[in-house]
CSV table of C-alpha atoms and ligand atoms in Angstrom, one decimal:
chain,number,residue,atom,x,y,z
A,1465,UNK,CA,-5.0,-0.6,-20.0
A,1466,UNK,CA,-5.0,-2.1,-23.4
A,1467,UNK,CA,-1.8,-4.5,-23.6
A,1468,UNK,CA,-0.8,-7.5,-25.6
A,1469,UNK,CA,-3.5,-9.7,-23.9
A,1470,UNK,CA,-6.2,-8.1,-25.8
A,1471,UNK,CA,-4.5,-9.0,-29.1
A,1472,UNK,CA,-3.6,-11.8,-31.3
A,1473,UNK,CA,-0.1,-13.7,-31.3
A,1474,UNK,CA,1.1,-11.0,-33.8
A,1475,UNK,CA,3.5,-8.3,-32.7
A,1476,UNK,CA,1.5,-5.2,-31.4
A,1477,UNK,CA,2.8,-1.9,-33.0
A,1478,UNK,CA,1.3,1.2,-31.0
A,1479,UNK,CA,1.6,4.3,-33.6
A,1480,UNK,CA,1.2,7.5,-31.7
A,1481,UNK,CA,0.1,10.3,-34.1
A,1482,UNK,CA,-2.4,9.8,-37.1
A,1483,UNK,CA,-0.6,12.5,-39.4
A,1484,UNK,CA,1.3,11.8,-42.5
A,1485,UNK,CA,3.9,9.6,-41.0
A,1486,UNK,CA,1.5,7.7,-38.6
A,1487,UNK,CA,-1.4,7.1,-40.8
A,1488,UNK,CA,0.7,6.2,-43.8
A,1489,UNK,CA,2.5,3.6,-41.7
A,1490,UNK,CA,-0.7,2.0,-40.2
A,1491,UNK,CA,-2.0,1.7,-43.8
A,1492,UNK,CA,1.2,0.3,-45.0
A,1493,UNK,CA,1.3,-2.3,-42.2
A,1494,UNK,CA,-2.1,-3.3,-42.8
A,1495,UNK,CA,-3.2,-6.5,-40.9
A,1496,UNK,CA,0.5,-7.8,-40.9
A,1497,UNK,CA,0.7,-7.1,-37.2
A,1498,UNK,CA,-1.7,-5.7,-34.6
A,1499,UNK,CA,-1.7,-1.8,-34.9
A,1500,UNK,CA,-3.1,0.5,-32.5
A,1501,UNK,CA,-3.0,4.0,-33.9
A,1502,UNK,CA,-3.4,7.0,-31.4
A,1503,UNK,CA,-4.0,10.5,-32.2
A,1504,UNK,CA,-5.7,13.5,-30.7
A,1505,UNK,CA,-7.6,14.3,-34.1
A,1506,UNK,CA,-9.5,11.2,-35.4
A,1507,UNK,CA,-8.3,12.3,-39.0
A,1508,UNK,CA,-5.4,12.8,-41.6
A,1509,UNK,CA,-5.2,16.5,-42.5
A,1510,UNK,CA,-4.0,17.4,-45.7
A,1511,UNK,CA,-1.8,20.4,-44.8
A,1512,UNK,CA,-0.8,21.5,-48.3
A,1513,UNK,CA,-4.4,22.5,-48.8
A,1514,UNK,CA,-4.9,24.3,-45.7
A,1515,UNK,CA,-4.2,27.7,-47.2
A,1516,UNK,CA,-7.2,27.1,-49.4
A,1517,UNK,CA,-9.5,26.4,-46.5
A,1518,UNK,CA,-8.2,29.7,-44.7
A,1519,UNK,CA,-9.0,31.4,-48.0
A,1520,UNK,CA,-12.4,29.6,-48.1
A,1521,UNK,CA,-11.8,27.9,-51.7
A,1522,UNK,CA,-12.0,24.4,-50.1
A,1523,UNK,CA,-14.6,23.0,-47.7
A,1524,UNK,CA,-12.9,22.2,-44.5
A,1525,UNK,CA,-14.4,18.6,-44.4
A,1526,UNK,CA,-13.1,17.7,-47.9
A,1527,UNK,CA,-9.2,18.2,-46.7
A,1528,UNK,CA,-9.4,15.7,-43.7
A,1529,UNK,CA,-9.7,11.9,-44.0
A,1530,UNK,CA,-11.1,10.0,-41.1
A,1531,UNK,CA,-8.6,7.6,-39.6
A,1532,UNK,CA,-11.1,4.7,-39.1
A,1533,UNK,CA,-11.7,5.0,-42.9
A,1534,UNK,CA,-8.3,5.3,-43.9
A,1535,UNK,CA,-6.9,2.7,-41.7
A,1536,UNK,CA,-9.3,-0.3,-41.7
A,1537,UNK,CA,-7.0,-2.9,-40.0
A,1538,UNK,CA,-5.7,-0.5,-37.3
A,1539,UNK,CA,-7.3,-0.1,-33.8
A,1540,UNK,CA,-7.9,3.4,-33.9
A,1541,UNK,CA,-7.9,5.7,-30.6
A,1542,UNK,CA,-8.7,9.5,-30.4
A,1543,UNK,CA,-6.9,10.6,-27.4
A,1544,UNK,CA,-4.3,13.1,-26.5
A,1545,UNK,CA,-0.9,11.5,-25.2
A,1546,UNK,CA,0.3,12.7,-21.9
A,1547,UNK,CA,3.4,10.7,-21.5
A,1548,UNK,CA,5.4,7.8,-22.6
A,1549,UNK,CA,7.2,4.9,-20.8
A,1550,UNK,CA,9.9,3.5,-23.2
A,1551,UNK,CA,11.0,0.6,-20.8
A,1552,UNK,CA,7.5,-0.6,-20.7
A,1553,UNK,CA,6.9,0.3,-24.3
A,1554,UNK,CA,3.8,2.1,-23.2
A,1555,UNK,CA,1.7,5.3,-23.4
A,1556,UNK,CA,-0.7,7.0,-21.3
A,1557,UNK,CA,-3.5,9.1,-23.0
A,1558,UNK,CA,-6.3,11.1,-22.0
A,1559,UNK,CA,-9.5,10.2,-23.9
A,1560,UNK,CA,-11.9,12.7,-25.2
A,1561,UNK,CA,-14.8,14.5,-23.1
A,1562,UNK,CA,-13.5,13.1,-19.9
A,1563,UNK,CA,-13.4,9.5,-21.4
A,1564,UNK,CA,-10.4,9.1,-18.7
A,1565,UNK,CA,-6.8,8.1,-18.7
A,1566,UNK,CA,-5.8,4.9,-20.2
A,1567,UNK,CA,-2.4,3.2,-20.9
A,1568,UNK,CA,-1.6,1.4,-23.9
A,1569,UNK,CA,1.1,-0.9,-24.0
A,1570,UNK,CA,2.9,-2.8,-27.1
A,1571,UNK,CA,5.7,-4.6,-28.5
A,1572,UNK,CA,7.0,-1.7,-30.2
A,1573,UNK,CA,6.1,2.1,-30.0
A,1574,UNK,CA,6.4,4.4,-33.3
A,1575,UNK,CA,6.5,8.0,-32.4
A,1576,UNK,CA,4.8,10.3,-35.2
A,1577,UNK,CA,3.7,13.2,-33.3
A,1578,UNK,CA,4.8,15.8,-35.7
A,1579,UNK,CA,5.5,19.4,-34.8
A,1580,UNK,CA,3.9,22.3,-33.0
A,1581,UNK,CA,3.9,26.0,-33.8
A,1582,UNK,CA,7.2,27.8,-32.6
A,1583,UNK,CA,6.8,31.2,-31.2
A,1584,UNK,CA,10.8,31.7,-30.3
A,1585,UNK,CA,9.9,33.2,-27.3
A,1586,UNK,CA,8.3,36.4,-28.9
A,1587,UNK,CA,6.3,38.4,-26.7
A,1588,UNK,CA,2.6,38.3,-27.1
A,1589,UNK,CA,2.5,35.6,-30.1
A,1590,UNK,CA,0.8,32.8,-28.1
A,1591,UNK,CA,-1.8,35.4,-26.8
A,1592,UNK,CA,-2.6,37.5,-29.9
A,1593,UNK,CA,-1.4,35.8,-33.0
A,1594,UNK,CA,-3.3,33.0,-35.0
A,1595,UNK,CA,-1.6,29.9,-35.7
A,1596,UNK,CA,-1.6,28.1,-39.0
A,1597,UNK,CA,-1.2,24.5,-38.3
A,1598,UNK,CA,-4.7,22.8,-38.0
A,1599,UNK,CA,-8.0,22.8,-39.6
A,1600,UNK,CA,-9.4,24.9,-36.6
A,1601,UNK,CA,-6.5,27.4,-37.2
A,1602,UNK,CA,-7.5,27.8,-41.0
A,1603,UNK,CA,-11.1,28.4,-39.9
A,1604,UNK,CA,-10.2,30.8,-37.3
A,1605,UNK,CA,-8.1,32.8,-39.8
A,1606,UNK,CA,-10.9,32.7,-42.4
A,1607,UNK,CA,-13.6,34.1,-39.7
A,1608,UNK,CA,-11.1,36.8,-38.3
A,1609,UNK,CA,-10.4,38.0,-41.9
A,1610,UNK,CA,-14.0,37.9,-42.9
A,1611,UNK,CA,-15.0,39.7,-39.5
A,1612,UNK,CA,-12.3,42.2,-40.3
A,1613,UNK,CA,-14.0,42.9,-43.7
A,1614,UNK,CA,-17.4,43.5,-42.2
A,1615,UNK,CA,-15.9,45.6,-39.6
A,1616,UNK,CA,-14.5,47.6,-42.4
A,1617,UNK,CA,-18.1,48.4,-43.6
A,1618,UNK,CA,-18.8,49.8,-40.1
A,1619,UNK,CA,-15.5,51.8,-39.6
A,1620,UNK,CA,-12.9,53.4,-41.5
A,1621,UNK,CA,-10.2,52.3,-39.1
A,1622,UNK,CA,-7.3,51.0,-41.2
A,1623,UNK,CA,-6.3,48.2,-38.7
A,1624,UNK,CA,-9.4,46.3,-39.6
A,1625,UNK,CA,-8.5,45.9,-43.5
A,1626,UNK,CA,-5.0,44.9,-42.7
A,1627,UNK,CA,-4.1,41.1,-42.3
A,1628,UNK,CA,-0.2,40.3,-41.5
A,1629,UNK,CA,1.3,37.0,-42.0
A,1630,UNK,CA,4.6,36.5,-40.4
A,1631,UNK,CA,6.9,34.1,-42.1
A,1632,UNK,CA,7.7,34.1,-45.5
A,1633,UNK,CA,8.5,30.2,-46.0
A,1634,UNK,CA,6.3,28.0,-48.2
A,1635,UNK,CA,3.0,28.1,-45.8
A,1636,UNK,CA,3.2,31.7,-45.1
A,1637,UNK,CA,3.5,32.8,-48.6
A,1638,UNK,CA,0.8,30.3,-49.8
A,1639,UNK,CA,-1.6,31.7,-47.2
A,1640,UNK,CA,-0.8,35.6,-47.8
A,1641,UNK,CA,-1.3,34.9,-51.5
A,1642,UNK,CA,-4.7,32.9,-51.0
A,1643,UNK,CA,-6.0,35.3,-48.5
A,1644,UNK,CA,-5.0,38.1,-50.5
A,1645,UNK,CA,-7.0,36.6,-53.7
A,1646,UNK,CA,-10.0,36.3,-51.4
A,1647,UNK,CA,-10.3,39.5,-49.5
A,1648,UNK,CA,-9.7,41.6,-52.7
A,1649,UNK,CA,-12.5,39.6,-54.5
A,1650,UNK,CA,-14.7,39.7,-51.7
A,1651,UNK,CA,-14.4,43.4,-51.0
A,1652,UNK,CA,-15.1,44.2,-54.9
A,1653,UNK,CA,-18.0,41.6,-55.2
A,1654,UNK,CA,-19.9,42.4,-52.1
A,1655,UNK,CA,-19.2,45.5,-50.4
A,1656,UNK,CA,-20.3,48.9,-51.7
A,1657,UNK,CA,-18.1,50.5,-49.1
A,1658,UNK,CA,-14.6,51.6,-50.4
A,1659,UNK,CA,-12.5,48.8,-48.7
A,1660,UNK,CA,-8.9,48.4,-49.4
A,1661,UNK,CA,-7.8,45.2,-47.8
A,1662,UNK,CA,-3.9,44.9,-47.3
A,1663,UNK,CA,-2.2,41.5,-46.9
A,1664,UNK,CA,1.3,42.0,-45.4
A,1665,UNK,CA,3.8,39.3,-45.5
A,1666,UNK,CA,6.6,39.8,-43.0
A,1667,UNK,CA,9.9,37.8,-42.4
A,1668,UNK,CA,13.1,38.5,-40.7
A,1669,UNK,CA,14.7,37.0,-43.6
A,1670,UNK,CA,15.2,39.2,-46.6
A,1671,UNK,CA,13.5,37.3,-49.3
A,1672,UNK,CA,10.4,35.0,-49.5
A,1673,UNK,CA,10.6,31.1,-49.8
A,1674,UNK,CA,14.2,31.1,-48.9
A,1675,UNK,CA,14.6,27.4,-49.4
A,1676,UNK,CA,14.1,28.0,-53.0
A,1677,UNK,CA,17.2,29.5,-55.2
A,1678,UNK,CA,17.3,33.4,-55.3
A,1679,UNK,CA,15.9,33.3,-58.9
A,1680,UNK,CA,12.8,31.4,-57.8
A,1681,UNK,CA,12.6,33.3,-54.7
A,1682,UNK,CA,12.2,36.5,-57.0
A,1683,UNK,CA,9.8,34.8,-59.1
A,1684,UNK,CA,7.7,34.0,-56.3
A,1685,UNK,CA,8.1,37.7,-54.9
A,1686,UNK,CA,6.9,38.9,-58.2
A,1687,UNK,CA,3.8,36.7,-58.1
A,1688,UNK,CA,2.9,37.8,-54.7
A,1689,UNK,CA,3.0,41.3,-55.8
A,1690,UNK,CA,0.8,40.6,-58.7
A,1691,UNK,CA,-1.6,39.2,-56.0
A,1692,UNK,CA,-1.5,42.6,-54.0
A,1693,UNK,CA,0.6,41.0,-51.2
A,1694,UNK,CA,3.0,43.7,-49.5
A,1695,UNK,CA,6.1,42.5,-48.3
A,1696,UNK,CA,8.2,43.5,-45.3
A,1697,UNK,CA,11.3,41.7,-45.1
A,1698,UNK,CA,14.4,41.6,-43.3
A,1699,UNK,CA,13.3,42.9,-40.1
A,1700,UNK,CA,12.5,40.8,-36.9
A,1701,UNK,CA,9.2,40.8,-35.2
A,1702,UNK,CA,9.9,41.8,-31.4
A,1703,UNK,CA,6.5,41.5,-30.1
A,1704,UNK,CA,2.6,40.9,-31.1
A,1705,UNK,CA,-0.2,42.8,-29.2
A,1706,UNK,CA,-4.1,43.0,-29.6
A,1707,UNK,CA,-3.5,45.8,-32.0
A,1708,UNK,CA,-0.8,44.7,-34.2
A,1709,UNK,CA,3.1,44.0,-34.1
A,1710,UNK,CA,6.1,45.8,-33.5
A,1711,UNK,CA,9.6,45.4,-35.2
A,1712,UNK,CA,12.8,45.2,-33.5
A,1713,UNK,CA,13.5,48.8,-34.9
A,1714,UNK,CA,10.5,50.0,-33.3
A,1715,UNK,CA,8.6,50.1,-36.4
A,1716,UNK,CA,5.0,49.0,-36.1
A,1717,UNK,CA,2.0,47.6,-38.3
A,1718,UNK,CA,-1.7,47.9,-36.7
A,1719,UNK,CA,-3.6,45.0,-37.8
A,1720,UNK,CA,-6.7,43.3,-36.7
A,1721,UNK,CA,-5.4,40.0,-38.0
A,1722,UNK,CA,-1.8,38.7,-37.3
A,1723,UNK,CA,-1.2,35.0,-38.4
A,1724,UNK,CA,2.1,33.3,-37.2
A,1725,UNK,CA,3.4,30.9,-39.8
A,1726,UNK,CA,7.2,31.5,-39.1
A,1727,UNK,CA,7.9,28.2,-38.1
A,1728,UNK,CA,7.4,24.9,-36.2
A,1729,UNK,CA,9.3,23.0,-33.5
A,1730,UNK,CA,9.2,19.2,-33.0
A,1731,UNK,CA,6.3,18.2,-30.4
A,1732,UNK,CA,7.8,18.5,-27.0
A,1733,UNK,CA,6.2,15.5,-25.5
A,1734,UNK,CA,8.9,13.3,-26.8
A,1735,UNK,CA,11.1,14.8,-24.0
A,1736,UNK,CA,9.1,12.2,-21.6
A,1737,UNK,CA,10.9,9.2,-23.5
A,1738,UNK,CA,14.3,10.1,-22.1
A,1739,UNK,CA,15.8,9.3,-25.3
A,1740,UNK,CA,18.4,11.3,-27.0
A,1741,UNK,CA,17.4,14.2,-29.1
A,1742,UNK,CA,19.3,16.3,-31.8
A,1743,UNK,CA,17.5,20.0,-32.1
A,1744,UNK,CA,14.5,18.7,-30.5
A,1745,UNK,CA,13.7,15.8,-32.9
A,1746,UNK,CA,14.5,12.1,-31.7
A,1747,UNK,CA,17.6,10.9,-32.8
A,1748,UNK,CA,17.1,7.6,-34.9
A,1749,UNK,CA,19.5,5.3,-36.9
A,1750,UNK,CA,19.1,5.0,-40.6
A,1751,UNK,CA,16.4,2.6,-40.1
A,1752,UNK,CA,14.0,5.0,-37.9
A,1753,UNK,CA,15.1,3.2,-34.5
A,1754,UNK,CA,15.4,5.6,-31.6
A,1755,UNK,CA,15.9,2.4,-29.1
A,1756,UNK,CA,15.3,-1.2,-29.1
A,1757,UNK,CA,11.7,-0.9,-29.1
A,1758,UNK,CA,11.1,2.8,-29.9
A,1759,UNK,CA,10.9,4.0,-33.6
A,1760,UNK,CA,10.4,7.6,-34.8
A,1761,UNK,CA,9.5,9.2,-38.2
A,1762,UNK,CA,8.1,12.5,-39.8
A,1763,UNK,CA,8.8,15.9,-38.1
A,1764,UNK,CA,9.5,14.7,-34.7
A,1765,UNK,CA,12.5,12.5,-35.8
A,1766,UNK,CA,15.7,13.1,-36.9
A,1767,UNK,CA,16.1,10.7,-39.6
A,1768,UNK,CA,19.0,10.3,-41.9
A,1769,UNK,CA,18.4,10.9,-45.4
A,1770,UNK,CA,21.0,8.4,-46.7
A,1771,UNK,CA,22.9,11.2,-48.0
A,1772,UNK,CA,24.6,12.6,-45.2
A,1773,UNK,CA,21.6,14.9,-44.1
A,1774,UNK,CA,18.8,14.7,-41.7
A,1775,UNK,CA,15.5,14.6,-43.6
A,1776,UNK,CA,13.5,18.0,-43.8
A,1777,UNK,CA,10.3,18.2,-41.9
A,1778,UNK,CA,8.0,17.6,-44.9
A,1779,UNK,CA,5.0,15.5,-45.6
A,1780,UNK,CA,7.0,14.2,-48.4
A,1781,UNK,CA,9.7,12.7,-46.3
A,1782,UNK,CA,7.2,11.6,-43.6
A,1783,UNK,CA,5.1,9.7,-46.2
A,1784,UNK,CA,8.3,7.9,-47.8
A,1785,UNK,CA,9.8,7.0,-44.2
A,1786,UNK,CA,6.4,5.5,-43.3
A,1787,UNK,CA,6.5,3.4,-46.4
A,1788,UNK,CA,10.0,2.3,-45.7
A,1789,UNK,CA,9.1,1.3,-42.0
A,1790,UNK,CA,6.0,-0.5,-43.0
A,1791,UNK,CA,7.8,-2.6,-45.5
A,1792,UNK,CA,10.8,-3.2,-43.2
A,1793,UNK,CA,9.7,-3.5,-39.6
A,1794,UNK,CA,9.2,-7.1,-39.3
A,1795,UNK,CA,12.8,-7.4,-40.9
A,1796,UNK,CA,14.3,-5.1,-38.7
A,1797,UNK,CA,12.8,-6.6,-35.4
A,1798,UNK,CA,13.8,-10.0,-36.4
A,1799,UNK,CA,17.3,-8.7,-36.8
A,1800,UNK,CA,17.6,-9.1,-40.6
A,1801,UNK,CA,19.9,-6.7,-42.2
A,1802,UNK,CA,17.8,-4.3,-44.2
A,1803,UNK,CA,19.3,-1.3,-46.3
A,1804,UNK,CA,19.0,2.2,-44.5
A,1805,UNK,CA,16.3,4.6,-45.4
A,1806,UNK,CA,17.2,6.7,-48.6
A,1807,UNK,CA,15.3,9.4,-50.1
A,1808,UNK,CA,15.9,12.8,-52.0
A,1809,UNK,CA,13.3,15.1,-52.6
A,1810,UNK,CA,11.3,15.0,-55.9
A,1811,UNK,CA,11.3,18.8,-55.8
A,1812,UNK,CA,9.2,21.8,-54.3
A,1813,UNK,CA,6.2,23.9,-55.3
A,1814,UNK,CA,4.6,26.7,-53.7
A,1815,UNK,CA,1.2,27.8,-54.8
A,1816,UNK,CA,0.8,31.5,-54.9
A,1817,UNK,CA,-2.8,32.3,-55.4
A,1818,UNK,CA,-5.0,31.8,-58.5
A,1819,UNK,CA,-3.3,29.9,-61.3
A,1820,UNK,CA,0.2,30.7,-59.8
A,1821,UNK,CA,2.9,28.6,-58.5
A,1822,UNK,CA,6.7,28.5,-58.3
A,1823,UNK,CA,9.4,25.5,-57.6
A,1824,UNK,CA,11.6,23.2,-59.1
A,1825,UNK,CA,10.7,19.6,-59.9
A,1826,UNK,CA,13.7,17.3,-60.4
A,1827,UNK,CA,15.8,20.2,-60.0
A,1828,UNK,CA,14.1,22.0,-63.2
A,1829,UNK,CA,12.6,25.5,-62.2
A,1830,UNK,CA,8.9,26.1,-62.9
A,1831,UNK,CA,6.5,28.8,-62.5
A,1832,UNK,CA,3.2,30.3,-63.4
A,1833,UNK,CA,0.3,28.4,-64.9
A,1834,UNK,CA,2.2,24.9,-65.4
A,1835,UNK,CA,3.6,24.9,-62.0
A,1836,UNK,CA,0.1,25.7,-60.5
A,1837,UNK,CA,-1.4,22.9,-62.5
A,1838,UNK,CA,1.3,20.5,-61.3
A,1839,UNK,CA,0.9,21.5,-57.7
A,1840,UNK,CA,-3.0,21.0,-57.8
A,1841,UNK,CA,-2.6,17.6,-59.7
A,1842,UNK,CA,0.3,16.5,-57.2
A,1843,UNK,CA,-1.5,17.3,-54.0
A,1844,UNK,CA,-4.9,16.3,-55.5
A,1845,UNK,CA,-3.1,12.9,-56.1
A,1846,UNK,CA,-2.1,12.7,-52.3
A,1847,UNK,CA,-5.3,12.8,-51.0
A,1848,UNK,CA,-5.8,9.5,-49.6
A,1849,UNK,CA,-9.6,9.1,-50.4
A,1850,UNK,CA,-11.1,9.0,-53.7
A,1851,UNK,CA,-14.5,10.5,-52.2
A,1852,UNK,CA,-12.6,13.4,-51.0
A,1853,UNK,CA,-10.6,14.0,-54.3
A,1854,UNK,CA,-13.6,14.1,-56.1
A,1855,UNK,CA,-15.1,16.5,-53.6
A,1856,UNK,CA,-12.0,18.8,-53.7
A,1857,UNK,CA,-12.3,18.5,-57.5
A,1858,UNK,CA,-15.8,19.8,-57.4
A,1859,UNK,CA,-14.7,22.7,-55.1
A,1860,UNK,CA,-12.1,23.8,-57.4
A,1861,UNK,CA,-14.5,23.7,-60.4
A,1862,UNK,CA,-17.1,25.7,-58.7
A,1863,UNK,CA,-14.6,28.0,-57.5
A,1864,UNK,CA,-13.7,29.0,-61.2
A,1865,UNK,CA,-17.5,29.9,-61.7
A,1866,UNK,CA,-19.0,31.4,-58.8
A,1867,UNK,CA,-17.8,34.3,-56.4
A,1868,UNK,CA,-16.1,33.7,-53.1
A,1869,UNK,CA,-18.1,32.2,-50.1
A,1870,UNK,CA,-18.1,35.0,-47.4
A,1871,UNK,CA,-20.3,33.5,-45.0
A,1872,UNK,CA,-18.4,33.0,-41.7
A,1873,UNK,CA,-18.6,30.0,-39.5
A,1874,UNK,CA,-17.7,31.0,-36.0
A,1875,UNK,CA,-17.3,28.2,-33.4
A,1876,UNK,CA,-19.7,30.1,-31.1
A,1877,UNK,CA,-21.6,33.3,-31.2
A,1878,UNK,CA,-19.1,34.8,-28.6
A,1879,UNK,CA,-16.4,35.2,-31.5
A,1880,UNK,CA,-18.1,38.3,-32.9
A,1881,UNK,CA,-16.5,40.7,-30.5
A,1882,UNK,CA,-13.1,38.7,-30.0
B,160,FAD,C1,0.1,24.9,-43.6
B,160,FAD,C2,1.2,24.0,-43.9
B,160,FAD,C3,1.4,23.6,-45.0
B,160,FAD,C4,2.3,22.4,-45.4
B,160,FAD,N1,2.6,22.3,-46.7
B,160,FAD,C5,3.2,21.3,-47.0
B,160,FAD,C6,3.6,20.9,-48.2
B,160,FAD,O1,3.0,21.6,-49.2
B,160,FAD,N2,4.4,19.9,-48.6
B,160,FAD,C7,5.0,19.0,-47.6
B,160,FAD,O2,5.7,18.2,-48.0
B,160,FAD,N3,4.7,19.1,-46.4
B,160,FAD,C8,4.1,20.5,-46.1
B,160,FAD,N4,3.6,20.7,-44.7
B,160,FAD,C9,4.5,20.1,-43.8
B,160,FAD,C10,3.8,18.5,-43.3
B,160,FAD,O3,2.4,18.8,-43.1
B,160,FAD,C11,4.4,17.8,-42.2
B,160,FAD,O4,5.8,17.8,-42.7
B,160,FAD,C12,3.7,16.6,-42.1
B,160,FAD,O5,2.6,16.7,-41.5
B,160,FAD,C13,4.7,15.7,-41.2
B,160,FAD,O6,4.1,14.6,-40.6
B,160,FAD,P1,4.0,14.0,-39.4
B,160,FAD,O7,3.3,12.7,-39.7
B,160,FAD,O8,5.5,14.1,-38.9
B,160,FAD,O9,3.2,15.2,-38.5
B,160,FAD,P2,1.8,15.5,-38.6
B,160,FAD,O10,1.0,15.2,-40.0
B,160,FAD,O11,1.8,16.6,-38.2
B,160,FAD,O12,0.9,14.4,-37.6
B,160,FAD,C14,1.2,14.4,-36.3
B,160,FAD,C15,-0.1,13.7,-35.4
B,160,FAD,O13,0.1,13.6,-34.3
B,160,FAD,C16,-1.3,14.1,-33.4
B,160,FAD,N5,-0.7,14.7,-32.1
B,160,FAD,C17,-0.1,15.8,-32.0
B,160,FAD,N6,0.1,15.7,-30.5
B,160,FAD,C18,-0.5,14.8,-29.9
B,160,FAD,C19,-0.7,14.4,-28.9
B,160,FAD,N7,-0.5,15.1,-27.6
B,160,FAD,N8,-1.7,13.5,-28.6
B,160,FAD,C20,-2.2,12.6,-29.6
B,160,FAD,N9,-1.9,13.0,-30.8
B,160,FAD,C21,-1.1,14.0,-31.0
B,160,FAD,C22,-1.8,15.2,-34.5
B,160,FAD,O14,-3.0,15.3,-34.4
B,160,FAD,C23,-1.3,14.6,-35.9
B,160,FAD,O15,-2.3,13.8,-36.2
B,160,FAD,C24,2.8,21.7,-44.4
B,160,FAD,C25,2.6,21.8,-42.9
B,160,FAD,C26,1.7,23.1,-42.9
B,160,FAD,C27,1.4,23.3,-41.2
């Protein structure tokens, strides 16, 4: 057990989750308190760039930043959370590779466990669809799509040329556009067989990126069509199987690759805290407090945004919440009055393949090349390490000059026949 006795006289803050919320908080707290940062991955993942990894435009290592590098003042522990004890202010974790179970207690717990993919109970999603949430998911998608292309050179089965992305929100639309650019370019550049890849974007809602205005949503659909992405909208998927998917109206798409990007839900582990939740997210007050000694932020928490709504589950909000808590935690614990968290979004941008994006910045609609340039500049600035920023910039530059990299990187040789 790691506890107060192992630390200095400073307040011991145990942060659980090393994503945008947890890692930003640990950095912001610096050495003003003792920080233990627990996460099942030992890096911060820059999720907005995940689609570019799935499409092979960015090297996976360039969009992950090690937590030990990022948060030099924190005591970083890689482990998987099993349960919490909110009375004891402790968390029990399982270390990697059978390293065993440990309980870590502190003066304050901050829960930043993010979200997990949601299959909405739809049959076959867990078994047959690929998720789009982690760096491993992005690599699995890339490998599957490449294997399908290689398979198409061996067989004329149209299933092999088809990739379906379910979920036409921001991340699904970005993935479909990036994959479509990639497979078409790869097929044209490297394969003498007459392969015609198809990337199909599917959603129960009848328009893409529905969080944007109808006009921007139409602009996004037009750009997706230009990228040769087909769209099947307004029909619910009823099941996914090894051969493809079936819609509620009985229609089917046979496809070798089905990616499930249809939504996420708050990490269910928070249920073991025994604290109130709202739509699965931990209820917090305007200062991110869930109980006397438990705070929560990011996707896992229902944090009031200061204007009567709950903060949306985005990196933009998780980072702002973490900065707020880093600046105010000591004062809140000392019982001082601090203003409540307040933030409204700067805007949204969706990258839609090469040189294309749509969105709005400060409520002004933007699209095409300027939007794409803004997207790249903004997300490059958000990458926390100068070293990685440089590597991403190099990847992007090389991508302009060279054809796509089509070497697959299977986790093991067994993957060939999956
Ligand atoms: C593909 C994709 C694209 C996105 N694009 C954008 C975008 O363009 N703009 C935007 O604002 N947002 C975007 N988002 C959303 C954004 O990534 C999240 O809102 C943000 O990461 C939330 O931060 P968080 O700290 O709450 O959770 P996360 O960043 O998800 O961090 C959660 C952490 O908890 C750890 N964890 C989970 N379970 C356990 C466990 N049992 N034990 C230990 N550790 C655990 C995880 O490893 C992770 O480190 C995107 C998300 C995805 C998936």
